[in-house]
PDB file of C-alpha atoms in Angstrom:
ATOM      1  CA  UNK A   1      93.928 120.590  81.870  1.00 89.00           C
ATOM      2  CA  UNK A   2      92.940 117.237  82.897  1.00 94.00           C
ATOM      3  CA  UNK A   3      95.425 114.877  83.673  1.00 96.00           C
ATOM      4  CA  UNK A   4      94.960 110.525  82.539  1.00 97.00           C
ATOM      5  CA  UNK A   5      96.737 108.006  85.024  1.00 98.00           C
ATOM      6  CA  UNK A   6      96.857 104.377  85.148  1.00 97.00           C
ATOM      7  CA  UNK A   7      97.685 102.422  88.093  1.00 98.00           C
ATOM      8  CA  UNK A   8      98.731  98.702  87.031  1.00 96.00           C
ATOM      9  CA  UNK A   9      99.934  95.395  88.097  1.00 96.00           C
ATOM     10  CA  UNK A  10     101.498  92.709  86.195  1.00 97.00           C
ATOM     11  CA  UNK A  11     102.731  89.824  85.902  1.00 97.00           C
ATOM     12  CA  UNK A  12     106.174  89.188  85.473  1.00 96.00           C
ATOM     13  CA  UNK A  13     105.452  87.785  82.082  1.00 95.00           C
ATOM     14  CA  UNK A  14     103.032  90.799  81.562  1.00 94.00           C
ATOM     15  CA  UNK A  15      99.489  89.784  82.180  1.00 95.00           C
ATOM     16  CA  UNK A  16      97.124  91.530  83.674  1.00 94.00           C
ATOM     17  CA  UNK A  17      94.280  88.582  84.131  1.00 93.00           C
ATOM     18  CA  UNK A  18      94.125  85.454  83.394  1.00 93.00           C
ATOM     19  CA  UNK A  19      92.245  84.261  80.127  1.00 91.00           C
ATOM     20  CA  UNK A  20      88.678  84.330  82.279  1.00 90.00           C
ATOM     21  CA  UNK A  21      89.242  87.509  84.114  1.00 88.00           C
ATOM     22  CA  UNK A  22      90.897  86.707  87.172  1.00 91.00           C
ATOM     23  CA  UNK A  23      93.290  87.943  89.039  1.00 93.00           C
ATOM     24  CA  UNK A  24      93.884  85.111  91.866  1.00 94.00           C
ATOM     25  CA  UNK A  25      97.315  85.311  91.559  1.00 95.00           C
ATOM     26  CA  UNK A  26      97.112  89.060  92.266  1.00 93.00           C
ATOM     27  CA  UNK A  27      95.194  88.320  95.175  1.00 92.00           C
ATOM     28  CA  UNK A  28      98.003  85.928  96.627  1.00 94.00           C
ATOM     29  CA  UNK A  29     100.425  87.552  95.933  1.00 94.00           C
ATOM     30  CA  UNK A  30      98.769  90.258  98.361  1.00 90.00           C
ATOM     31  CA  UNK A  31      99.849  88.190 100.818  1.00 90.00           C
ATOM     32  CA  UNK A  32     103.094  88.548 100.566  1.00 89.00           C
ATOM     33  CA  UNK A  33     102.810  92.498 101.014  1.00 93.00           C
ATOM     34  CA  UNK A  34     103.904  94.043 104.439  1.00 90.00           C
ATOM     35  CA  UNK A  35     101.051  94.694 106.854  1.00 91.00           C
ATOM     36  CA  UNK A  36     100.726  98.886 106.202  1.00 91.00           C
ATOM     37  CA  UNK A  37     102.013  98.705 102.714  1.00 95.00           C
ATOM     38  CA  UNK A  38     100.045  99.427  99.507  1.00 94.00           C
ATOM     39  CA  UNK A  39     102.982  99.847  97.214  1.00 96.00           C
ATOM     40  CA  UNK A  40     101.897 103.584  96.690  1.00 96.00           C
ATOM     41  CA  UNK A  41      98.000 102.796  96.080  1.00 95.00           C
ATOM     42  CA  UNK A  42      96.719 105.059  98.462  1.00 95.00           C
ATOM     43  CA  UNK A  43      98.871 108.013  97.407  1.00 96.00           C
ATOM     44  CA  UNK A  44      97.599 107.596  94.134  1.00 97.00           C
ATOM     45  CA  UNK A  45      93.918 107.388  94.507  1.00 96.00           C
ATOM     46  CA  UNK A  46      94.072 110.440  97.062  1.00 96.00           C
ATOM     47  CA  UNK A  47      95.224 112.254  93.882  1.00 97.00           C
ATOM     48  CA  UNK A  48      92.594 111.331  91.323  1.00 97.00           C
ATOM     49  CA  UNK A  49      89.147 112.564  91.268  1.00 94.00           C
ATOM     50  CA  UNK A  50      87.138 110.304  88.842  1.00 96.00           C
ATOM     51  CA  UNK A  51      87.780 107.046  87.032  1.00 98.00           C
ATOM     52  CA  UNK A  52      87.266 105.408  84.000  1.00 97.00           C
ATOM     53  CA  UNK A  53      86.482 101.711  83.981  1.00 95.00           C
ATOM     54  CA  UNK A  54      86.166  99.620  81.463  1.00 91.00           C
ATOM     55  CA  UNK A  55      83.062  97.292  81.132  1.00 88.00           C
ATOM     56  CA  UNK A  56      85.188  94.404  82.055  1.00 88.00           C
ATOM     57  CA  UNK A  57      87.089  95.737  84.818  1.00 91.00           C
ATOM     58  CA  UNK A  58      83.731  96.717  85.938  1.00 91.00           C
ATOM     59  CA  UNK A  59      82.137  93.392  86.388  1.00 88.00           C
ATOM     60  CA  UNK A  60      85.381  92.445  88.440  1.00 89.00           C
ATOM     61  CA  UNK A  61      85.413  95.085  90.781  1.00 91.00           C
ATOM     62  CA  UNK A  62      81.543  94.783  91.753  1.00 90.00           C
ATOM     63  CA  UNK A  63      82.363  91.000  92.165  1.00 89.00           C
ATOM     64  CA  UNK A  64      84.625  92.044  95.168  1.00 90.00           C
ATOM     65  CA  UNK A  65      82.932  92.062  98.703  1.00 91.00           C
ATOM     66  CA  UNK A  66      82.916  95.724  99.117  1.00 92.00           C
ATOM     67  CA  UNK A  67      82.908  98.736  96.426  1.00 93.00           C
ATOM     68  CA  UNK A  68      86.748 100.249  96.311  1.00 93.00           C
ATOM     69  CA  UNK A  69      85.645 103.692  94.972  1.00 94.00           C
ATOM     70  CA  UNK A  70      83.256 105.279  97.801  1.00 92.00           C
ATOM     71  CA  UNK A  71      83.219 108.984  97.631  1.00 92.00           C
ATOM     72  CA  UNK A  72      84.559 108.702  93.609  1.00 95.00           C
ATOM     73  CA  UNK A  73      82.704 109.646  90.396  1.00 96.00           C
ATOM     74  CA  UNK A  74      82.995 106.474  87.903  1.00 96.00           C
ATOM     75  CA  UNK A  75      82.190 106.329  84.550  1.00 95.00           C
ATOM     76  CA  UNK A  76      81.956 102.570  82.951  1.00 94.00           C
ATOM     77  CA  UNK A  77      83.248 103.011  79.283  1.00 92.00           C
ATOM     78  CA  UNK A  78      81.088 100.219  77.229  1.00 85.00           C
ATOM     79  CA  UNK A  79      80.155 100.107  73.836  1.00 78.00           C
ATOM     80  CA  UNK A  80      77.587  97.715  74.633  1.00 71.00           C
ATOM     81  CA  UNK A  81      76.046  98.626  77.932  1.00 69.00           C
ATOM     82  CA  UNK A  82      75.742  96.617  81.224  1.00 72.00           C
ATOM     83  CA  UNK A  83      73.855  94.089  82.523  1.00 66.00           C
ATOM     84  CA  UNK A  84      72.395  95.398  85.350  1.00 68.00           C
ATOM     85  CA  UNK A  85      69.604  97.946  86.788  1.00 70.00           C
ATOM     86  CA  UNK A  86      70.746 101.328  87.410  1.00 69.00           C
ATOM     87  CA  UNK A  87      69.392 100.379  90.948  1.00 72.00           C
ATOM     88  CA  UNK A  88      71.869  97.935  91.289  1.00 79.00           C
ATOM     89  CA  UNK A  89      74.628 100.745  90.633  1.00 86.00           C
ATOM     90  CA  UNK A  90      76.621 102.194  93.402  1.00 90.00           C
ATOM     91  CA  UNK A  91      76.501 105.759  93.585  1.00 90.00           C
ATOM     92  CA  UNK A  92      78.318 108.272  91.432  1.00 92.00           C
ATOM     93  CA  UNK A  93      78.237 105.343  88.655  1.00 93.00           C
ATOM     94  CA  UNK A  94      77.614 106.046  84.962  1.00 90.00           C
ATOM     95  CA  UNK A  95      77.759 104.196  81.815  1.00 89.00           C
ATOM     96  CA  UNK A  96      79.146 105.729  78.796  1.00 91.00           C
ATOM     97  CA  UNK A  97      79.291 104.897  75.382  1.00 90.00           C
ATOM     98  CA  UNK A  98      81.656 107.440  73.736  1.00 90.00           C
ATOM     99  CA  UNK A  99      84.815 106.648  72.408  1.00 91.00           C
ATOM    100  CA  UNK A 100      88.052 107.556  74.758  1.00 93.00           C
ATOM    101  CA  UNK A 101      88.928 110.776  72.703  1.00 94.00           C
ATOM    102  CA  UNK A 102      84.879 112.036  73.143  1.00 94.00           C
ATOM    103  CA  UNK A 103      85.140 110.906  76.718  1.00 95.00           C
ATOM    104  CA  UNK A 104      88.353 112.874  77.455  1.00 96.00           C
ATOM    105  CA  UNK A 105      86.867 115.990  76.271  1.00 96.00           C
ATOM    106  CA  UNK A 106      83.696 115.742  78.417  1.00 95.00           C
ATOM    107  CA  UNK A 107      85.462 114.775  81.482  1.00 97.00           C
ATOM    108  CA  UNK A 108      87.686 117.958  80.831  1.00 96.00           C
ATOM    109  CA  UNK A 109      84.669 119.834  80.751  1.00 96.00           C
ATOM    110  CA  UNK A 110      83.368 119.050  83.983  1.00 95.00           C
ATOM    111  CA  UNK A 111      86.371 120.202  85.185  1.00 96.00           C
ATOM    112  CA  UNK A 112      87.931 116.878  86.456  1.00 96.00           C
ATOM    113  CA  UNK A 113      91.606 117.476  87.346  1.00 96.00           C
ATOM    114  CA  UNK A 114      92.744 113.725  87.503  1.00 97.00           C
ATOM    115  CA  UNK A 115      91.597 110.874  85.920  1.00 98.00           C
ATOM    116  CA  UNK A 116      92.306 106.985  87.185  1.00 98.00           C
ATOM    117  CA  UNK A 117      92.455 105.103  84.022  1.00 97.00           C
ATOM    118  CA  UNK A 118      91.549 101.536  84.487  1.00 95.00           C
ATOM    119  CA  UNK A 119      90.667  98.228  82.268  1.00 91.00           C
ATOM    120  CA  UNK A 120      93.172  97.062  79.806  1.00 90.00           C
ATOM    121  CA  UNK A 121      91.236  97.841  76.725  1.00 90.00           C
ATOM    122  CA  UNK A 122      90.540 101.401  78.039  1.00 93.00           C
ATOM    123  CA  UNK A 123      94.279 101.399  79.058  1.00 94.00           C
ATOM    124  CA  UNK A 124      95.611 100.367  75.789  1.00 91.00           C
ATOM    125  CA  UNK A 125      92.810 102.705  73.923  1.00 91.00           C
ATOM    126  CA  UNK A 126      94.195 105.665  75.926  1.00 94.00           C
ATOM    127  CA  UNK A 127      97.344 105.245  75.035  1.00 92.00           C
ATOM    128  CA  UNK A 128      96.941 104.594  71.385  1.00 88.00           C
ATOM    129  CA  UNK A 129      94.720 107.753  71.253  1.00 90.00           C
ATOM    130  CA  UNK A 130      97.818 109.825  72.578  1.00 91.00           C
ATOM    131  CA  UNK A 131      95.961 110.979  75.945  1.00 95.00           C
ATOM    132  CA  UNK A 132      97.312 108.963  78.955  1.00 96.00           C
ATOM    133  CA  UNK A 133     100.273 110.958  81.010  1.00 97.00           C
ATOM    134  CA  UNK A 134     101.461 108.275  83.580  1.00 97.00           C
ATOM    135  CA  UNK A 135     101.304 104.637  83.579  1.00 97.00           C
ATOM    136  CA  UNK A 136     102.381 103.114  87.045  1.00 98.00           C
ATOM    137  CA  UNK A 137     103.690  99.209  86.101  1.00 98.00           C
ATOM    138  CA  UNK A 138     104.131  97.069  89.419  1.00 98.00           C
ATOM    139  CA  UNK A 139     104.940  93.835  88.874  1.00 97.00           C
ATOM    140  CA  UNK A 140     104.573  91.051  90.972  1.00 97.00           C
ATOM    141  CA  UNK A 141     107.226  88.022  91.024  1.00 96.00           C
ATOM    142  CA  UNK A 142     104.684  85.571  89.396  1.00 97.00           C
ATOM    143  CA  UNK A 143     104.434  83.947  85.667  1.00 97.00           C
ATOM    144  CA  UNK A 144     100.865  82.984  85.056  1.00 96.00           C
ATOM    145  CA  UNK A 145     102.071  81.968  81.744  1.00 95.00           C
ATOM    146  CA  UNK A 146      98.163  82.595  79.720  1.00 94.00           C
ATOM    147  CA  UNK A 147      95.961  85.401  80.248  1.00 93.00           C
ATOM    148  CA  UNK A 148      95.353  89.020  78.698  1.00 91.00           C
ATOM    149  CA  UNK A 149      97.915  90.699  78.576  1.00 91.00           C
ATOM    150  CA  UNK A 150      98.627  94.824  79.068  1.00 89.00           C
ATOM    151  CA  UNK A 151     100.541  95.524  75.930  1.00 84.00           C
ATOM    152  CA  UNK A 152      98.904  92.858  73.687  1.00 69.00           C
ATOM    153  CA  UNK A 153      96.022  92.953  71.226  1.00 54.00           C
ATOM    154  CA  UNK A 154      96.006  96.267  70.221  1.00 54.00           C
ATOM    155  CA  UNK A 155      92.708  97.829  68.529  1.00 51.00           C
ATOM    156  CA  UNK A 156      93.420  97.843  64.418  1.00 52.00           C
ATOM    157  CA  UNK A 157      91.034 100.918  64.616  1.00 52.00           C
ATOM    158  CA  UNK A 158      92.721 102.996  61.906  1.00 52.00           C
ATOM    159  CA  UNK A 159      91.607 106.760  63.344  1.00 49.00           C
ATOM    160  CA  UNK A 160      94.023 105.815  66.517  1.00 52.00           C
ATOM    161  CA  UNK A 161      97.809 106.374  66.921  1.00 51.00           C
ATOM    162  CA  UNK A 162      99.803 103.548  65.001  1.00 62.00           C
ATOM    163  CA  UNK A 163     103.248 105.822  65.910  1.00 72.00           C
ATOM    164  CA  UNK A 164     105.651 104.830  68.346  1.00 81.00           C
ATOM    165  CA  UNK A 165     104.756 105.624  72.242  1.00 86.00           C
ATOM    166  CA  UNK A 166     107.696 106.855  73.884  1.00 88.00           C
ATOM    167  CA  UNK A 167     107.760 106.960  77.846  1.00 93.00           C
ATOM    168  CA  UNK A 168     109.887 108.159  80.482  1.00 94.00           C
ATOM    169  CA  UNK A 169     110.623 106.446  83.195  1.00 96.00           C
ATOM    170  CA  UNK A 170     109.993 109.359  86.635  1.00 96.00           C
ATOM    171  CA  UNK A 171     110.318 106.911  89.320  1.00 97.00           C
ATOM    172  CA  UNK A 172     111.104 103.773  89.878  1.00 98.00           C
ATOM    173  CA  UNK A 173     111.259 101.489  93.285  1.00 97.00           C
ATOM    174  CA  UNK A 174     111.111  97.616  94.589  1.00 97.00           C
ATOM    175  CA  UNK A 175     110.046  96.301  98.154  1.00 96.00           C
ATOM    176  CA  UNK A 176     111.775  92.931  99.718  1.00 95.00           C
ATOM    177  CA  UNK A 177     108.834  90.962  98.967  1.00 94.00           C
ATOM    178  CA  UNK A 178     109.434  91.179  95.979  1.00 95.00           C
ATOM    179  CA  UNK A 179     107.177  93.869  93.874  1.00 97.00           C
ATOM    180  CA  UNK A 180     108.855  96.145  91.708  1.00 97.00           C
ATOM    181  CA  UNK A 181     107.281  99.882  90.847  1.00 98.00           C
ATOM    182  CA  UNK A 182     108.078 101.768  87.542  1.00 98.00           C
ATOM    183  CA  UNK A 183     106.055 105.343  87.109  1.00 97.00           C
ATOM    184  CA  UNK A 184     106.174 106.540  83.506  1.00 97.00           C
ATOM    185  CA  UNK A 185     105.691 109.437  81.767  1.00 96.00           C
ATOM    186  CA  UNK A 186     104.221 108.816  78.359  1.00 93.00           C
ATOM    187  CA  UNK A 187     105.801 111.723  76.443  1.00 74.00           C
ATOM    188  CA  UNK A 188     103.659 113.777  73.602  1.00 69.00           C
ATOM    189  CA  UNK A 189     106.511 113.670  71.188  1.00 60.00           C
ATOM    190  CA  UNK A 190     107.036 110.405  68.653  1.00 59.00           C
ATOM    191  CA  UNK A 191     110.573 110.010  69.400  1.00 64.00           C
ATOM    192  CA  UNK A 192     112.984 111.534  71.865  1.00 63.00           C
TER     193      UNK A 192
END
């Protein structure tokens, strides 16, 4: 059975970017972290064996200086493509244009055990479509007061869950500079 994680940070108001994609204030608050700390980051990415981007988050992380996911199958979820050569692609990169519940089944198929879930439109679709397991939340001590934000703007595609998402909280920490950690489990009943 394949597994569906998300690995997050907010806001303390609850955005993920700001209205034109970036995450500066993420970047600052970096700063702040401990030198040898990664608030559980590379626990968590030791664990997964694929990810899903979405086209978005895509675009941001090929912006950075170096390409985070050497060594990890990615699959860019994107209704409408990308713009760029498949040359231009790192390897293990492919683009998919399959809706979350089609893409789900496929990855299960090629026998992928655990899947980073990543994008807040992919997040959110997910999680509407009942198949994420654990959504990791830290927030950083920051209000950036505009921006997208995790929980907001939900798809009104009618084939997706419109029922109540009930989690359960499995861990939860906080570090002197100020991050706070919550791991949830998102449970497969409607109500507890």
């Amino acid at each position: 059975m394949t597994m569906f994680a998300a690995f997050l940070a907010t806001s303390l108001d609850g955005y993920i970017a700001r209205r034109d994609g970036s995450i500066d204030w993420l970047e600052k608050a970096n700063a702040l972290v401990s030198s040898g700390e990664d608030c559980g980051y590379s626990e968590f990415f030791s664990s997964i064996d694929c990810i899903v981007l979405g086209r978005k988050s895509f675009d941001k992380v090929m912006s950075f200086p170096e390409w985070p996911y050497v060594g990890k199958k990615v699959y860019v979820l994107s209704r409408l493509g990308i713009q760029r050569d498949a040359a231009e692609l790192p390897p293990g990169v492919s683009v998919v244009s399959a809706s979350v519940a089609n893409l789900a089944q496929m990855l299960q198929e090629k026998g992928h055990r655990k899947v980073y879930v990543d994008g807040g439109e992919v997040v959110r679709q997910f999680i509407q479509s009942g198949l994420l397991d654990e959504l990791t939340i830290t927030r950083i001590p920051v209000l950036i007061h505009k921006g997208t934000r995790l929980f907001d703007d939900f798809n009104d595609d009618e084939t997706l869950n419109r029922t109540d998402v009930w989690l359960e909280l499995t861990n939860s920490c906080s570090w002197p500079f100020g991050f706070t950690q919550e791991k949830w489990s998102l449970r497969k009943t409607k109500s507890p």
